[in-house]
Short mmCIF file of C-alpha atoms and ligand atoms in Angstrom, two decimals:
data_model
loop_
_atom_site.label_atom_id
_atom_site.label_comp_id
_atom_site.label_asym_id
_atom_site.label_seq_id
_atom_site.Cartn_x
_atom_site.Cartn_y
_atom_site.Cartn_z
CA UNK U 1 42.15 45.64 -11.75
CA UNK U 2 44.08 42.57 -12.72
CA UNK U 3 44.43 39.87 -10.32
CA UNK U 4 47.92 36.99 -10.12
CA UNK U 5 48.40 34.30 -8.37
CA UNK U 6 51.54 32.76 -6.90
CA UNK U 7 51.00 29.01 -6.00
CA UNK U 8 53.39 27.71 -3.68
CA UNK U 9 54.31 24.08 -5.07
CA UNK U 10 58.24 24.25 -4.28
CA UNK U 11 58.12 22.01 -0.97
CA UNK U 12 60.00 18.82 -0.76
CA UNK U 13 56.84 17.17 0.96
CA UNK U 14 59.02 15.67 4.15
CA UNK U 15 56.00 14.85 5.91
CA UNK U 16 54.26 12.89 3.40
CA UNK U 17 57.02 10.83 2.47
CA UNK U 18 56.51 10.32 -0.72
CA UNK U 19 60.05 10.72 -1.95
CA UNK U 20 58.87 13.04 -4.52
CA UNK U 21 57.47 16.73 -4.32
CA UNK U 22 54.09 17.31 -2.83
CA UNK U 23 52.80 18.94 -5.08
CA UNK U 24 53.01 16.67 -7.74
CA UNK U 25 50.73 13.43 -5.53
CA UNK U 26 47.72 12.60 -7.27
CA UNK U 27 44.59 13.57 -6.15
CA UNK U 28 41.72 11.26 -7.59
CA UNK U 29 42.31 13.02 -11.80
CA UNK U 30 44.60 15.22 -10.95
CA UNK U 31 47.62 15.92 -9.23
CA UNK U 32 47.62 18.62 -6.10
CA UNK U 33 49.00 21.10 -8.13
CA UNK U 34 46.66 20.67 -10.78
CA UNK U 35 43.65 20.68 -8.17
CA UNK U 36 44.75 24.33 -7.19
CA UNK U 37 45.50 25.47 -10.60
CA UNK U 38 41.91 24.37 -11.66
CA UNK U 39 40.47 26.25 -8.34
CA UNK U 40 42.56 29.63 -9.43
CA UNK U 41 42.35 29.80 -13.36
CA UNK U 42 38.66 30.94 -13.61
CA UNK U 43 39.19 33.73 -11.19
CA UNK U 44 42.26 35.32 -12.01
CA UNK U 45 44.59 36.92 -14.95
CA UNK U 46 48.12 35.37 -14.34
CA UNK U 47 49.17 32.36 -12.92
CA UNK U 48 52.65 31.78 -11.29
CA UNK U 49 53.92 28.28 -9.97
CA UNK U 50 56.79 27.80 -7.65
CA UNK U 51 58.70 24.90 -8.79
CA UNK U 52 60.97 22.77 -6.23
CA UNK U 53 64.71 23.26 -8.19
CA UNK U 54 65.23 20.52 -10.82
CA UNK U 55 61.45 19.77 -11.24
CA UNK U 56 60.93 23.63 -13.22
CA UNK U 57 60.65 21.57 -16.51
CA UNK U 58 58.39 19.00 -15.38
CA UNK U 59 56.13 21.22 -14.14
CA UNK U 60 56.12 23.39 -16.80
CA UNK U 61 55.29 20.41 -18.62
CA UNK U 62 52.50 19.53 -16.36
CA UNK U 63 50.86 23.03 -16.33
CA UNK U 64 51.06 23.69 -19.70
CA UNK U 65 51.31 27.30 -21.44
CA UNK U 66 50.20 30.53 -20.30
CA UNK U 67 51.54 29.56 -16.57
CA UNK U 68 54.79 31.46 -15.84
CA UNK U 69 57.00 28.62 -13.73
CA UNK U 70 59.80 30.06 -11.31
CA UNK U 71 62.05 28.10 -9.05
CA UNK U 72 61.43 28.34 -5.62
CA UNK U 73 63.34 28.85 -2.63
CA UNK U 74 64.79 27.10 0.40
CA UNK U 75 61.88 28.52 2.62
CA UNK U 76 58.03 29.06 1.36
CA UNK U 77 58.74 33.10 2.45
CA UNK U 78 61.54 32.48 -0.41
CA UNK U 79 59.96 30.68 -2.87
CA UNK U 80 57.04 33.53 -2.75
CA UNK U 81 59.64 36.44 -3.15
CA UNK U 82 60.80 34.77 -6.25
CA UNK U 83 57.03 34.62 -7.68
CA UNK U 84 56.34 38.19 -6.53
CA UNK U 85 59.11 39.67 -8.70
CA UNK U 86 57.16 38.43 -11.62
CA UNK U 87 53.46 39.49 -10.49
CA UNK U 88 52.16 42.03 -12.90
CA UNK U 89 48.61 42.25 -11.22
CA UNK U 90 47.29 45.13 -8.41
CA UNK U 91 46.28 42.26 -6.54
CA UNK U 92 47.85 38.57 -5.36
CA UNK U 93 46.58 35.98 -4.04
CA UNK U 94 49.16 33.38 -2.41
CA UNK U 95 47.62 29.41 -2.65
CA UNK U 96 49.45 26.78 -1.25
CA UNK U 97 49.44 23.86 -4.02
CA UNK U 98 48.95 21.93 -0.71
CA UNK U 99 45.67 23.05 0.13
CA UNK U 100 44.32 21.55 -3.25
CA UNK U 101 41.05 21.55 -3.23
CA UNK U 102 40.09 24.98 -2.03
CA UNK U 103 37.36 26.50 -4.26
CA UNK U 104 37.23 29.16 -7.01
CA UNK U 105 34.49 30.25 -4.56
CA UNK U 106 36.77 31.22 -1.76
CA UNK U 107 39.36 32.84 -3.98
CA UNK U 108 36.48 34.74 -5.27
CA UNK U 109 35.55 36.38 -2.40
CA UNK U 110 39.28 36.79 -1.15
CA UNK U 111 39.25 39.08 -4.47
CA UNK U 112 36.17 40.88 -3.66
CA UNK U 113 37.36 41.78 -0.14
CA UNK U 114 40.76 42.97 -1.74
CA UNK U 115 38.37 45.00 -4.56
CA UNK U 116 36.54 46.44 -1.44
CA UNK U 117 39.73 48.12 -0.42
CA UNK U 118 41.05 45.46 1.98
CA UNK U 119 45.04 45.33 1.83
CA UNK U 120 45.25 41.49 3.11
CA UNK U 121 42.54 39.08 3.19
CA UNK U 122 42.97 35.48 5.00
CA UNK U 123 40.33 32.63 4.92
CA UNK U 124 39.92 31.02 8.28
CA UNK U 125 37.99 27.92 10.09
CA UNK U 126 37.53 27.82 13.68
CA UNK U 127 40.05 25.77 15.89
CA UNK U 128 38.44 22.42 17.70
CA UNK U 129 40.99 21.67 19.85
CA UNK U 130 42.19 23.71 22.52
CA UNK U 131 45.58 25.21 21.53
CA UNK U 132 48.04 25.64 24.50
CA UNK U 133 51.29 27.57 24.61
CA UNK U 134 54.34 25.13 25.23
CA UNK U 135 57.90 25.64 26.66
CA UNK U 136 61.16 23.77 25.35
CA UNK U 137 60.74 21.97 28.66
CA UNK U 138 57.58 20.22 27.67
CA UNK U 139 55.49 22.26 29.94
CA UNK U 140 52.56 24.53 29.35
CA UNK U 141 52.96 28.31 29.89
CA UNK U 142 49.54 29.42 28.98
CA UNK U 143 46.16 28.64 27.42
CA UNK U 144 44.87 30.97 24.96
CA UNK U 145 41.10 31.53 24.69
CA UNK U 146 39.82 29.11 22.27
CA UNK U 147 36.78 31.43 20.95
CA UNK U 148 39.38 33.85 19.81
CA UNK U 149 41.37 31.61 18.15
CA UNK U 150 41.18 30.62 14.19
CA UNK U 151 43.36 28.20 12.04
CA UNK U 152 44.41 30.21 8.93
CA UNK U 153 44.18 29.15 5.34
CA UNK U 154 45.02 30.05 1.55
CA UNK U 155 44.39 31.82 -0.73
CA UNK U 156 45.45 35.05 0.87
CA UNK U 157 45.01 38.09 -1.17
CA UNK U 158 46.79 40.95 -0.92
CA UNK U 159 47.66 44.35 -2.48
CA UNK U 160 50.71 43.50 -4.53
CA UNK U 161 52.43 46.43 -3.36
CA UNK U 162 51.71 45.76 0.13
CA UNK U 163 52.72 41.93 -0.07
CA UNK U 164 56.03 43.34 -1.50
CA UNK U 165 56.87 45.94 1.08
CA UNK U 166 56.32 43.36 3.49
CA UNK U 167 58.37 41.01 2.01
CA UNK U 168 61.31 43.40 1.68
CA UNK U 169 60.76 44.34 5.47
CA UNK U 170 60.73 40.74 7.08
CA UNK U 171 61.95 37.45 5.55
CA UNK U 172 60.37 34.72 7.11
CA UNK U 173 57.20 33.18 8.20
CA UNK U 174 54.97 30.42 7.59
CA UNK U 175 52.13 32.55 6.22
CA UNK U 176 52.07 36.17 4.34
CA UNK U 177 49.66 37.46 6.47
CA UNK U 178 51.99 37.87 9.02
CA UNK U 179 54.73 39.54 7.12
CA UNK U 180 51.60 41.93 6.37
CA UNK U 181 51.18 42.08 10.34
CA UNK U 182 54.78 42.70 11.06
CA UNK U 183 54.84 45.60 9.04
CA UNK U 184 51.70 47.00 10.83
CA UNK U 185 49.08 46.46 8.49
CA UNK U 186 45.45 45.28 8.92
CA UNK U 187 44.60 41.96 7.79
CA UNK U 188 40.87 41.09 7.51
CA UNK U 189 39.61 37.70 8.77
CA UNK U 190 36.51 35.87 5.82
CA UNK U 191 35.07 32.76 6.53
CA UNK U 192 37.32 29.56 5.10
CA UNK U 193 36.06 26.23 4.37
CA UNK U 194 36.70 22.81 5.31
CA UNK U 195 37.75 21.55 2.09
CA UNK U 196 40.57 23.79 1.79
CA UNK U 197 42.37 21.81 4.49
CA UNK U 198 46.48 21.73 3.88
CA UNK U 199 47.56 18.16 2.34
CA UNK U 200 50.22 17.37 4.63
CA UNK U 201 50.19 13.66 5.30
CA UNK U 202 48.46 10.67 3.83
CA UNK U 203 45.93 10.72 6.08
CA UNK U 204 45.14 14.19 4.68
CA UNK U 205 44.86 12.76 1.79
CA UNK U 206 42.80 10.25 2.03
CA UNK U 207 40.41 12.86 3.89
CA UNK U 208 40.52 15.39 0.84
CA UNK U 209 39.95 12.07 -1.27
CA UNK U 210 36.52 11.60 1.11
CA UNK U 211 35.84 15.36 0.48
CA UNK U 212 36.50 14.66 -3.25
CA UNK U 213 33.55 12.35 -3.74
CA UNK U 214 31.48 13.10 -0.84
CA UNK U 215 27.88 12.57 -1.78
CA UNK U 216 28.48 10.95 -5.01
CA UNK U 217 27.15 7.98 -6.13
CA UNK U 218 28.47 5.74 -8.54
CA UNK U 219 27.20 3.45 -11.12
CA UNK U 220 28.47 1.40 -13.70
CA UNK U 221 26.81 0.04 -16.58
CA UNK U 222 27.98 -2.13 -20.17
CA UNK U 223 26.80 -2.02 -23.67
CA UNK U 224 27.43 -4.60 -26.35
CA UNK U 225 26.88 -4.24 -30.29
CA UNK U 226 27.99 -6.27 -33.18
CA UNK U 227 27.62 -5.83 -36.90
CA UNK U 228 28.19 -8.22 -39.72
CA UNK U 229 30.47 -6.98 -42.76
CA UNK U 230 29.31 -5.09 -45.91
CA UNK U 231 30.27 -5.18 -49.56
CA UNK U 232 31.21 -1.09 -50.58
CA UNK U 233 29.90 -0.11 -46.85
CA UNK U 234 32.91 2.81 -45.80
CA UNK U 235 34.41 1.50 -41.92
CA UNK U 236 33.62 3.31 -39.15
CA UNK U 237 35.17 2.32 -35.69
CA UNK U 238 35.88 4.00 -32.75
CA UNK U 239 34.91 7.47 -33.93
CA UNK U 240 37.42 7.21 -36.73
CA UNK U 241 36.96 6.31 -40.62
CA UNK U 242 39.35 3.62 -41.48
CA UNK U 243 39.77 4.05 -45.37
CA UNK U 244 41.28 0.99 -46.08
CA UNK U 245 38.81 -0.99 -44.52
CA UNK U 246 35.59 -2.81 -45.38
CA UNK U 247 32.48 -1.11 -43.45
CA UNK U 248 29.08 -3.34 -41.68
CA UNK U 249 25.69 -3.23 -42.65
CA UNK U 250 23.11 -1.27 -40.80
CA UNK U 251 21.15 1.50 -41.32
CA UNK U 252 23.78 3.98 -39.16
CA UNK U 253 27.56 4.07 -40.21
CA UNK U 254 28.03 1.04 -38.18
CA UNK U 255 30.38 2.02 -35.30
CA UNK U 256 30.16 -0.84 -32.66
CA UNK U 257 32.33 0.80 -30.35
CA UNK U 258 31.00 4.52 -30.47
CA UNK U 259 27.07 2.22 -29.86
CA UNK U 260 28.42 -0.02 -27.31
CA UNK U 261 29.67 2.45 -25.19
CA UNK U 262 26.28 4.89 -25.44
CA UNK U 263 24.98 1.84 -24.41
CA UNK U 264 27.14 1.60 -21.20
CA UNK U 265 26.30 4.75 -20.64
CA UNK U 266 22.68 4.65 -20.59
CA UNK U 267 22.98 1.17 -18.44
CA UNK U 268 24.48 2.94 -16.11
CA UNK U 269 22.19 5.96 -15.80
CA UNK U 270 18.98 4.00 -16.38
CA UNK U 271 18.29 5.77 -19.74
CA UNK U 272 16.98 2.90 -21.25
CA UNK U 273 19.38 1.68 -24.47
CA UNK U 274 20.08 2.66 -27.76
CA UNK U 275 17.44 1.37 -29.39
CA UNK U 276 15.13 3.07 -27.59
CA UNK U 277 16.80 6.59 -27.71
CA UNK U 278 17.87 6.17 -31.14
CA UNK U 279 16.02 3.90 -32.56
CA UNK U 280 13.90 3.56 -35.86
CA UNK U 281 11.20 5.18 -33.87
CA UNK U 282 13.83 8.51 -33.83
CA UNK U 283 14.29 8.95 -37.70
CA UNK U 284 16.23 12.07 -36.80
CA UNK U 285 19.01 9.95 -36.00
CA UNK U 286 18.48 7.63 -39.54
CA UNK U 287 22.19 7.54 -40.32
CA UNK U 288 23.97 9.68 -37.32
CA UNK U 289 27.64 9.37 -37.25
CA UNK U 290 29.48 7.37 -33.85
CA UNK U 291 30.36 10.65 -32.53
CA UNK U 292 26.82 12.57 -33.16
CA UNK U 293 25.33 9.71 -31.11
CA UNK U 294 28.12 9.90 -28.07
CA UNK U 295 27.63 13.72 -28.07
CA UNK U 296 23.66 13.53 -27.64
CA UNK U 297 24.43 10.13 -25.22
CA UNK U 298 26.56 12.48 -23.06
CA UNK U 299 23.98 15.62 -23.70
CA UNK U 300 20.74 13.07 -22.31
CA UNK U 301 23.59 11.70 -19.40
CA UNK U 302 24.48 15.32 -18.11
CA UNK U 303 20.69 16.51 -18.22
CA UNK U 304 19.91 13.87 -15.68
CA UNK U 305 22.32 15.05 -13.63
CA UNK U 306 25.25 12.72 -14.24
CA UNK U 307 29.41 13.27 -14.80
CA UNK U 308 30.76 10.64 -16.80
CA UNK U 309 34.25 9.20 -14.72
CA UNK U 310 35.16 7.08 -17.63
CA UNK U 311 34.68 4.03 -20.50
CA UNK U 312 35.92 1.17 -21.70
CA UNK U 313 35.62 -0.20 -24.80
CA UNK U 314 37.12 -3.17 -25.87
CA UNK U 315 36.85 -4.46 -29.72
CA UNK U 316 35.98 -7.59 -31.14
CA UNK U 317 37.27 -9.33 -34.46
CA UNK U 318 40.03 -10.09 -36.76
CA UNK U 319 40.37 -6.46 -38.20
CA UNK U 320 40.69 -3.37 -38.10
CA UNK U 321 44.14 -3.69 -36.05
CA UNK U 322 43.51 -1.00 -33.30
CA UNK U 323 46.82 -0.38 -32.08
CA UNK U 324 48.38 1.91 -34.42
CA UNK U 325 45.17 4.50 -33.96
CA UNK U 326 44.35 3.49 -30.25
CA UNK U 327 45.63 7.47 -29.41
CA UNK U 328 43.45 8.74 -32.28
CA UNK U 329 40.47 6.74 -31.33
CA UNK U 330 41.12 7.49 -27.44
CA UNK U 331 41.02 11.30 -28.58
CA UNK U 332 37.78 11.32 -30.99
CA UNK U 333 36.24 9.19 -28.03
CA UNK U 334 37.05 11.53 -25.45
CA UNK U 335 36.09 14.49 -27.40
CA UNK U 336 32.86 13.29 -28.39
CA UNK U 337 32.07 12.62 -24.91
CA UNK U 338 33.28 15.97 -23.39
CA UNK U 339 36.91 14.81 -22.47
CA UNK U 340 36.14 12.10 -20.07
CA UNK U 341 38.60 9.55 -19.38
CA UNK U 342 38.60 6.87 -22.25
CA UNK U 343 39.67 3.50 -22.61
CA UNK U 344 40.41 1.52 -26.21
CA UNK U 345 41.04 -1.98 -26.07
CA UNK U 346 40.67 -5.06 -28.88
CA UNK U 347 41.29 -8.71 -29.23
CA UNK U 348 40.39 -11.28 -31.75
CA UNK U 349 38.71 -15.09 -30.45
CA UNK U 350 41.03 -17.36 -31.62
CA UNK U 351 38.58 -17.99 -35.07
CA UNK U 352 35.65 -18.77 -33.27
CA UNK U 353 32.58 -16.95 -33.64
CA UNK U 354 31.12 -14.78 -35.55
CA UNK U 355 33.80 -12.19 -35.02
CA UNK U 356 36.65 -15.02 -35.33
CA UNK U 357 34.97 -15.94 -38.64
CA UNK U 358 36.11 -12.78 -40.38
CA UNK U 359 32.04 -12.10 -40.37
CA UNK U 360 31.76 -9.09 -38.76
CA UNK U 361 32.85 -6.49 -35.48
CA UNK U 362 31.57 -6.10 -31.89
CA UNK U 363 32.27 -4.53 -29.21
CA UNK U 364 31.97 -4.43 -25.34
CA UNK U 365 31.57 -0.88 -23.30
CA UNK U 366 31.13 0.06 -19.66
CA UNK U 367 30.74 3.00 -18.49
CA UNK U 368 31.17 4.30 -14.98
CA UNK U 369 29.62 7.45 -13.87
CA UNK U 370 28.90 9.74 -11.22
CA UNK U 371 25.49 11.31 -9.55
CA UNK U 372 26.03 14.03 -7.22
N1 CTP C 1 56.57 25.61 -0.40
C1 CTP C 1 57.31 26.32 -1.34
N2 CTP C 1 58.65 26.50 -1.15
C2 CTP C 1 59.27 25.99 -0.08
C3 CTP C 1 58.54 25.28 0.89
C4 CTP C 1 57.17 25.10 0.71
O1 CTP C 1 56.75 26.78 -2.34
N3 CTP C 1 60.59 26.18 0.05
C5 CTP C 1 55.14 25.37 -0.63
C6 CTP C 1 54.77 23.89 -0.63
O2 CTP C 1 54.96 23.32 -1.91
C7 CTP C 1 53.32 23.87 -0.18
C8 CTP C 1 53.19 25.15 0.64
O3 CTP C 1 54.38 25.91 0.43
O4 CTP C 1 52.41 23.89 -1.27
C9 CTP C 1 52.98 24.85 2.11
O5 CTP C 1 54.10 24.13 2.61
P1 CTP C 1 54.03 22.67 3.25
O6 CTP C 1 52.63 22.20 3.32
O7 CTP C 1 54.88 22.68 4.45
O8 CTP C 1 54.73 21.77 2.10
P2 CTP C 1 56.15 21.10 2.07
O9 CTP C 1 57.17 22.07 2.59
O10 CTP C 1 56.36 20.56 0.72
O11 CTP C 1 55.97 19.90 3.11
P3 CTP C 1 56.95 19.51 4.32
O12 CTP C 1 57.00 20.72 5.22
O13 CTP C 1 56.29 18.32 4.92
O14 CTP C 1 58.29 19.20 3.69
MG1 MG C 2 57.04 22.84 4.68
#
């Protein structure tokens, strides 16, 4: 029973204001649409993303392969008729790009209510305020009954030939649901969640940003290491082997940057330092590679129940020049350390120092990281 999903993502965003789509704001890492794509990949089998028109490229960019990109329409009713004529599962869930940060969790059981035999499934949170019915006068006509009253969310699920009928009987309306109710049909009601709140100014934002790192604690932490130069010694830096390059002494291949930052990195989760986790004491380490030592850094940093948000590194002499392989070393960096975010920086000291001597290579790290 294969499942799609249509995200929504072809609003202008009028009520941010950002003067670009909506779905395209950054959200800490990631942009919205991003956020919701991460939510829905795990759980289903095809992906569809309405584009705003012009932006289809840049978002196909953004999302990458294996995402089918449409162009949406001037209504969200219109921009989901475009996706559904491309859905290829028994079941669809609609998302709203907006509501970024609703979980795989949710869409999960909107599936398993759909598997159960349900033909429309809508998450919803109880309504705080007290809703009241208005007139174009400004005057209230009636007061519905709070306790019966829900605010809907997405991902709604629906069976795709259901969703379709619907949407060939009745054009418009701000949810699917109630295309699904127009037609008659039975929509069943699952508990939603806070988090999947719709992104619709930046105060939202700023309150999914709150949600984002809600009971996470950060620390930071740095990590120095310097080597002198050795005749016939092969270079290591940065994760990288620089063949043109004289290499350091040392009993390991010498990478001050890859040491510096599992340095940071222990600083910052109180792991004590490299010496003392890799140390001569540790002989299975005698002669590990940079990137052997970042992978068991990140291995001993997850295991205590840490997420790395990113490091720095920045390099210390006359040579190697970094800048043609900053992208390289960024990448073996990142991968070694399960693709956090990586920095790669280097300078020289104007000839002073052991470093401005031509002597040798350091290198400064810090690391920041998370503990949920
Ligand atoms: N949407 C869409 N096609 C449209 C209009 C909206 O795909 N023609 C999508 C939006 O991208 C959003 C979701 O439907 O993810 C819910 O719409 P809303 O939150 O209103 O977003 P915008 O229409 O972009 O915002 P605004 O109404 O403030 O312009
Ligand atoms: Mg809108």
């Amino acid at each position: 029973m294969a499942i799609s999903a249509i995200i929504a993502a072809a609003g202008s965003g009028e009520r941010f204001g950002a003067g670009f789509p909506k779905a395209l704001i950054q959200l800490a890492d990631k942009t919205l649409l991003e956020h919701a794509i991460a939510s829905l990949a795990p759980v289903v089998n095809q992906l569809i993303v309405t584009a705003p028109a012009g932006f289809e490229k840049q978002i196909s960019e953004l999302v990458g392969d294996g995402i089918t990109v449409v162009t949406g329409g001037s209504t969200r009713s219109a921009s989901v008729r475009n996706a559904l004529a491309v859905v290829t599962g028994e079941f669809v869930l609609v998302h709203d790009a907006a509501r970024a940060l609703a979980s795989s969790d949710l869409a999960s059981r909107v599936i398993a209510e759909l598997k159960s035999g349900h033909v429309a499934v809508v998450p919803a949170v109880a309504v705080v305020d007290t809703i009241k019915v208005t007139n174009a006068q400004g005057f209230v006509v009636s007061t519905p009954d709070r306790a019966s009253l829900v605010s809907i969310q997405t991902p709604q699920g629906f069976k795709t030939q259901s969703l379709r009928d619907a949407h060939a009987a009745h054009a418009e309306a701000t949810d699917d649901a109630a295309l699904i109710e127009a037609t008659g049909g039975q929509v069943k009601v699952i508990t939603g969640e806070d988090r999947a709140l719709k992104i619709t100014t930046p105060a939202d934002l700023n309150t999914a940003l709150t949600m984002l790192n809600l009971g996470r604690v950060i620390h930071t932490g740095i990590g120095t290491d310097a080597h002198a130069f050795g005749k016939g010694r092969p270079m290591w830096l940065a994760g990288l082997h620089w063949p043109d390059e004289e290499g350091v002494e040392g009993h390991s291949d010498g990478d001050v940057a890859a040491h510096a930052i599992c340095d940071a990195l222990f600083a910052a989760t109180s792991l004590g330092d490299l010496g003392s986790n890799f140390g001569t004491d540790r002989p299975e380490y005698a002669g590990a590679s940079g990137t052997r030592l970042l992978e068991e850094t990140l291995k001993m940093v997850t295991d205590a129940g840490y997420e790395i948000s990113n490091v720095t590194v920045q390099i210390i002499g006359n040579r190697p020049k970094i800048g043609k392989r900053r992208a390289e070393a960024i990448a073996a960096i990142s991968k070694a350390l399960g693709g956090a975010q990586v920095s790669v920086s280097a300078t020289t000291t104007d000839g002073m120092g052991l470093t401005g001597e031509g002597k040798g290579i350091a290198a400064i790290a810090t690391a920041l990281v998370y503990k949920q």
